[in-house]
CSV table of C-alpha atoms in Angstrom, one decimal:
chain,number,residue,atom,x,y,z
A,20,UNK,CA,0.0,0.0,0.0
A,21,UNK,CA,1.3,3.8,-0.4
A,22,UNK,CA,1.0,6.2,2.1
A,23,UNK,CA,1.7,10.2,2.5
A,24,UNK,CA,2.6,11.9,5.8
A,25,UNK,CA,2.6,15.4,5.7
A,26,UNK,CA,4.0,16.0,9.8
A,27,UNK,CA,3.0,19.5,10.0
A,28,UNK,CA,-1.3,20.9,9.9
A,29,UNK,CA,0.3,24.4,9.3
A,30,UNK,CA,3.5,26.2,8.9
A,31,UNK,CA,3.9,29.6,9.4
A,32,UNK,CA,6.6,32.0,7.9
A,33,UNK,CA,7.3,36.0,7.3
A,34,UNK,CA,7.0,37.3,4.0
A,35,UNK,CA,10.7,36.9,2.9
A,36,UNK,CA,12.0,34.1,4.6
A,37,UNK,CA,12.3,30.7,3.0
A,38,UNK,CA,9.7,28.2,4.0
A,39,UNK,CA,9.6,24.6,3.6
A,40,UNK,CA,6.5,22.2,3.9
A,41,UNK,CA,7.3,19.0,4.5
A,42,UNK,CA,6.5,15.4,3.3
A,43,UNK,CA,7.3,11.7,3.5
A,44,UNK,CA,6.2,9.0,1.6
A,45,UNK,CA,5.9,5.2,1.7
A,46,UNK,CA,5.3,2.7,-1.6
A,47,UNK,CA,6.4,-0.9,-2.0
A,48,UNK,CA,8.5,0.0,-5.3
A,49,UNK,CA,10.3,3.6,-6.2
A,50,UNK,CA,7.3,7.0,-6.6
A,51,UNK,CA,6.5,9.4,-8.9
A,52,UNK,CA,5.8,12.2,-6.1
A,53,UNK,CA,3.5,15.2,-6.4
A,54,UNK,CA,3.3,18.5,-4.9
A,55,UNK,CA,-0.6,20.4,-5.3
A,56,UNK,CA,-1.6,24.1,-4.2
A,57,UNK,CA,-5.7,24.2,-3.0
A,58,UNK,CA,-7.0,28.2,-2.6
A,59,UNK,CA,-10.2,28.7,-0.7
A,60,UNK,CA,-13.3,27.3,-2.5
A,61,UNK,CA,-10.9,26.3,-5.6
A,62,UNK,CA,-9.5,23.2,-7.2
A,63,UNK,CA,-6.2,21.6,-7.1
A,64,UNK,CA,-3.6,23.2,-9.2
A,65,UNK,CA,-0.2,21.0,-10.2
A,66,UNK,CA,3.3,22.7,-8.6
A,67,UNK,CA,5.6,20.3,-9.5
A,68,UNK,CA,6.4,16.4,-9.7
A,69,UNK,CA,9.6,14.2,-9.4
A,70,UNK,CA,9.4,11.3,-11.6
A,71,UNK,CA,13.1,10.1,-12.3
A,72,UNK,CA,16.7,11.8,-12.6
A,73,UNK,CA,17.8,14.9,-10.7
A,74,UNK,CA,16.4,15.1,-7.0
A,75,UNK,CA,16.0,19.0,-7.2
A,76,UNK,CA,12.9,19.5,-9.6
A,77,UNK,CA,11.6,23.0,-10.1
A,78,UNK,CA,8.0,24.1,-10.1
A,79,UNK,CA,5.3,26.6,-10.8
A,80,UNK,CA,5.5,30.0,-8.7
A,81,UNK,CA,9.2,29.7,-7.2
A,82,UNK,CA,8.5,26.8,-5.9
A,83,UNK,CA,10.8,23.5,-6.0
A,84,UNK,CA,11.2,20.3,-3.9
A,85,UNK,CA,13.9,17.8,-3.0
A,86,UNK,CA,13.6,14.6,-3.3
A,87,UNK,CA,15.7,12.2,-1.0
A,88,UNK,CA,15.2,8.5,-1.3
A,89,UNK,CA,16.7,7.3,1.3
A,90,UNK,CA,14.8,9.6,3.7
A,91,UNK,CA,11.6,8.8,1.7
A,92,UNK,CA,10.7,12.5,1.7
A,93,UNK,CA,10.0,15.4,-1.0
A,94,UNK,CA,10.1,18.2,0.9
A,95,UNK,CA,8.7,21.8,-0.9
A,96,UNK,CA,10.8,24.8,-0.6
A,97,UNK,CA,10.5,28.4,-2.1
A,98,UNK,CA,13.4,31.0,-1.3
A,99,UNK,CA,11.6,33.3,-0.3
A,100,UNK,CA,7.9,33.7,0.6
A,101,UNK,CA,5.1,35.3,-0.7
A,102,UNK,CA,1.9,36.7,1.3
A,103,UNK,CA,0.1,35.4,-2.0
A,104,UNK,CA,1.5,31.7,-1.1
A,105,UNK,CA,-0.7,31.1,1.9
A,106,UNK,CA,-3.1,28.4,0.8
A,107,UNK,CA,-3.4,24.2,1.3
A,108,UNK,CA,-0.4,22.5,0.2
A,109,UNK,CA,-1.4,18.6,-0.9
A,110,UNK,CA,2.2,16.0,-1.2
A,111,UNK,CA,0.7,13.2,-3.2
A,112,UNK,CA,2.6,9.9,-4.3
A,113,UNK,CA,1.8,6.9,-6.9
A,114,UNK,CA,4.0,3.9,-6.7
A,115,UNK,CA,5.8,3.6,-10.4
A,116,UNK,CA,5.2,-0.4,-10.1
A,117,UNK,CA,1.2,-0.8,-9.5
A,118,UNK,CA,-1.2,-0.4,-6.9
A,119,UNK,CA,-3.8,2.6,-6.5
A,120,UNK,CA,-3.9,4.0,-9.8
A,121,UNK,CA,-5.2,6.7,-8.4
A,122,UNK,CA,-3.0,9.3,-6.4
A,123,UNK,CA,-2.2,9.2,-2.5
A,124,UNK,CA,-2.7,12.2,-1.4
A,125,UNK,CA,-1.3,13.6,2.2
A,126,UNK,CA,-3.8,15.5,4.5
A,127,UNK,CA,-2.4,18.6,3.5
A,128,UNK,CA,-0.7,21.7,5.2
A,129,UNK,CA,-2.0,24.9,5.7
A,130,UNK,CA,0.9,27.5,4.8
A,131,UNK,CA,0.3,30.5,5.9
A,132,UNK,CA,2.7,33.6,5.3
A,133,UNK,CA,3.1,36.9,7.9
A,134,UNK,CA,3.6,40.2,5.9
B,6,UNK,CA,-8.1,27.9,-14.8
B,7,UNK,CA,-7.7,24.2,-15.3
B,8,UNK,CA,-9.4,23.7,-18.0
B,9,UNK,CA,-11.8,21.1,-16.6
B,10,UNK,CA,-15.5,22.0,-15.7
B,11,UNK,CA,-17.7,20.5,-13.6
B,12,UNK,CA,-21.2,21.2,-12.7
B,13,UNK,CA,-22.9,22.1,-10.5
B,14,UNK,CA,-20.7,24.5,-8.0
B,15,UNK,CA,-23.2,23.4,-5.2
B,16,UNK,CA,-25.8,20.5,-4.6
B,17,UNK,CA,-28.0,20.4,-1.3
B,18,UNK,CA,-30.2,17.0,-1.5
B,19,UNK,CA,-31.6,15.2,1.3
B,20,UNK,CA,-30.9,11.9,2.2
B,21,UNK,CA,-32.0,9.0,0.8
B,22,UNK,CA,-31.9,10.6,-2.7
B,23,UNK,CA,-29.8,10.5,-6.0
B,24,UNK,CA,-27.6,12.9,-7.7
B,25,UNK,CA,-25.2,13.3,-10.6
B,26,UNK,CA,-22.3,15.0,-10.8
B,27,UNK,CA,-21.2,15.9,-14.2
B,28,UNK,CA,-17.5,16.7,-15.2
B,29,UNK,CA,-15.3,17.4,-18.8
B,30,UNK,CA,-12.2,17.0,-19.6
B,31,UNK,CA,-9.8,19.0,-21.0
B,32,UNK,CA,-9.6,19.3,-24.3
B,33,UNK,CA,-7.6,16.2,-25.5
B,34,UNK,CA,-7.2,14.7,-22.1
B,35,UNK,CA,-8.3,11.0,-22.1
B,36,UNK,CA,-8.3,10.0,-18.8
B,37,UNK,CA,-10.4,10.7,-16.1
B,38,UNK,CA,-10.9,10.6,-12.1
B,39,UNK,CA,-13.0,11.0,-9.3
B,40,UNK,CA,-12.1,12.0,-6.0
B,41,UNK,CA,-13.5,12.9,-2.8
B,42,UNK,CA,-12.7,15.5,-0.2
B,43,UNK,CA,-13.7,15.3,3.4
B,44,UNK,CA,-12.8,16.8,6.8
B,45,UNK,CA,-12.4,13.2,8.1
B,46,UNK,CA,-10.7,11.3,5.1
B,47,UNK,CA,-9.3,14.0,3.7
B,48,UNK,CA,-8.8,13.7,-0.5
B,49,UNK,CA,-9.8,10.3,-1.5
B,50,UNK,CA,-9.7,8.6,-4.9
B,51,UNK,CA,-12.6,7.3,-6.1
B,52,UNK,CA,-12.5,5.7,-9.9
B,53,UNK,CA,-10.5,6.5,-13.0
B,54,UNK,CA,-11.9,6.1,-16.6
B,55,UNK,CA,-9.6,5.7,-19.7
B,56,UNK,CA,-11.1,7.0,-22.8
B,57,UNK,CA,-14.7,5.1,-22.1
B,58,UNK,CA,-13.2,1.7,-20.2
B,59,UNK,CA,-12.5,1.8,-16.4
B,60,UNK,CA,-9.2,1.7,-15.4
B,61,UNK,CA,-8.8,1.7,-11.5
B,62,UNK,CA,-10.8,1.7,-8.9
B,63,UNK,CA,-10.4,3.4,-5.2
B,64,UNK,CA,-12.2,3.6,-2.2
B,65,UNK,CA,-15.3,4.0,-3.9
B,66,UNK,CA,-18.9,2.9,-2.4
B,67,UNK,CA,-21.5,0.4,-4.3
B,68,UNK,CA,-24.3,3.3,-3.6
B,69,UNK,CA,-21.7,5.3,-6.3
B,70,UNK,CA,-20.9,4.5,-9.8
B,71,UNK,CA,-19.6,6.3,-12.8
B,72,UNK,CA,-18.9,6.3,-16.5
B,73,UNK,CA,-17.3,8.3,-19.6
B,74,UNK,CA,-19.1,9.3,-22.7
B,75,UNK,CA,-18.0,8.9,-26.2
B,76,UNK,CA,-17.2,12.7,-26.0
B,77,UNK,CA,-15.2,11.9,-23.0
B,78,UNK,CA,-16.8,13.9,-20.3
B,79,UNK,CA,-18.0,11.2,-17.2
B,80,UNK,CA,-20.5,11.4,-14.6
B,81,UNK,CA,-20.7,10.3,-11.1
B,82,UNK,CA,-23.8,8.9,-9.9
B,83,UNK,CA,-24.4,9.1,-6.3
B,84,UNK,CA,-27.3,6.8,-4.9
B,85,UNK,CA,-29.0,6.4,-1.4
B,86,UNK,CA,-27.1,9.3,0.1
B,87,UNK,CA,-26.1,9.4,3.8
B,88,UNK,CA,-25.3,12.6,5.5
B,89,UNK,CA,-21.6,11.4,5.6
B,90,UNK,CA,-21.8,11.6,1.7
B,91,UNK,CA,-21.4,15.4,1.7
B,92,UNK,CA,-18.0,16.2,0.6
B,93,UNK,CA,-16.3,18.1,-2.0
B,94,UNK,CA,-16.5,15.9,-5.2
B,95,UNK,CA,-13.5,16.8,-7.5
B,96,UNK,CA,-13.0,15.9,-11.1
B,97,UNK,CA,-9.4,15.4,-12.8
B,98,UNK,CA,-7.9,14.6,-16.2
B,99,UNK,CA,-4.9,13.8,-17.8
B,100,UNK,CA,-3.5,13.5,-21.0
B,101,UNK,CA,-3.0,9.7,-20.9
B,102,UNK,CA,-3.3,6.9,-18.3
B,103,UNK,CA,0.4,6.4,-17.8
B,104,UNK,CA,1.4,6.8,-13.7
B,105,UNK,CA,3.8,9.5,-14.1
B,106,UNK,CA,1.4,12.1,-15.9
B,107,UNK,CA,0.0,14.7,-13.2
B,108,UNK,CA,-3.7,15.5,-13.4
B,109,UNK,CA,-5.7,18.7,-13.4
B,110,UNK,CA,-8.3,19.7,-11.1
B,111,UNK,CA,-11.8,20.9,-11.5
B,112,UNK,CA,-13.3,23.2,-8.9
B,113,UNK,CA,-15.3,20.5,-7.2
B,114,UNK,CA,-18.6,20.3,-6.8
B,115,UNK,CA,-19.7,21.1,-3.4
B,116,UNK,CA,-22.5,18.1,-2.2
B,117,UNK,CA,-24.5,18.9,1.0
B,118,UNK,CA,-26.6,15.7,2.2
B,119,UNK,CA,-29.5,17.4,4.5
C-alpha cells in the first residue's frame, strides 16, 4: 500500500524568509511524487512532480522540492515567501510499479505567510 | 483555470436521494478521475476512466458509480445518500493513463446531504 505523511497541519513564515512544507512518503517500489496548491473554495492546481533523474525539480511560482530517497521525503521549498502563497499544500505519491492508480494524497498543510 | 468543468458548483439534496455529478475534460485529455474531499478522510480517490473503459478503482462505495461518454466527459452517480456523503467531489484529467502524468483539477462540486 502507499502512504503520504505530511508531519506539520500548518506552517507559518514571514514574508521573505524561506519556507519549507514538508512530506514523506511510503510505496512498495520507487514514486513518482507530487506537490498540489488548493486556494479557498478552488481546485487543485499541479506545482511540481519528481518522476526520475535529478532530486532538485523545479516548479510553478518559485517553488521547488527535493527529493531524497533514502529519507523517503520530498520536501517543498521556495526562497523566499510570498503573502500570496498562503493556501493548502497537498504531497501526493503513486507507486511507479502498481497499486492505487489513483494518487495518494497527504492531509495537507495549511501555509500560511506573515507580511 | 484548469481547464476542466464541472457542474454544478453546489448541490444540497436530502438523504435518501440521487444525484449526478457531471464533469469534462480537458480538451484532448483522455483520462479521467473521481475524488472525494472530506474533513475526516481527507482527498480520496474514487474511480478512474480511460477514454470510455474503467481503469482503477479506489475507495469507492457500491451506492456510487460512474462512467465516460463517447465525447469523454463522465459522470458520477451518487445513490442512497447518507449525511456522511457530503464532501467536496473533484473531477481530474490527464492527457493519458500512464502513472507518471499529473492531473488537473476541476473546482469540485460542493454536495451537502440534509
Amino acid at each position: 500500500a502507499q502512504s503520504v505523511a505530511q508531519p506539520e497541519d500548518q506552517v507559518n513564515v514571514a514574508e521573505g524568509n524561506p519556507l519549507t512544507v514538508k512530506c514523506t512518503y511510503s510505496v512498495s517500489g520507487n514514486p513518482y511524487l507530487f506537490w498540489y496548491v488548493q486556494y479557498p473554495n478552488r481546485g487543485l492546481q499541479f506545482l511540481l512532480k519528481y518522476i526520475t533523474g535529478d532530486n532538485l525539480v523545479k516548479g510553478s511560482y518559485g517553488f521547488e522540492a527535493e527529493f531524497n530517497k533514502s529519507q523517503t521525503s520530498f520536501h517543498l521549498k521556495k526562497p523566499s515567501a510570498l503573502v500570496s502563497d498562503s493556501a493548502l499544500y497537498f504531497c501526493a505519491v503513486r507507486d511507479t510499479g502498481g497499486g492505487a492508480d489513483g494518487l495518494t494524497f497527504g492531509k495537507g498543510t495549511h501555509l500560511i505567510i506573515q507580511p | 483555470d484548469s481547464g476542466v468543468t464541472q457542474t454544478p458548483k453546489h448541490l444540497i439534496t436530502a438523504t435518501g436521494q440521487r444525484v449526478t455529478l457531471r464533469c469534462s475534460p480537458r480538451s484532448g485529455d483522455l483520462s479521467v478521475y473521481w475524488y472525494q474531499q472530506s474533513l475526516d478522510q481527507g482527498l480520496q480517490f474514487l474511480i478512474q476512466y480511460y477514454n470510455g473503459e474503467e481503469r482503477a478503482k479506489g475507495n469507492i462505495l457500491e451506492r456510487f458509480s460512474a462512467q465516460q461518454f463517447p465525447d469523454l466527459h463522465s459522470e458520477l452517480n451518487l445513490s442512497s445518500l447518507e449525511l456522511g456523503d457530503s464532501a467536496l467531489y473533484f473531477c481530474a484529467s490527464s492527457v493519458g493513463d500512464r502513472r507518471s502524468t499529473e492531473a488537473f483539477f476541476g473546482q469540485g462540486t460542493r454536495l451537502t446531504v440534509v
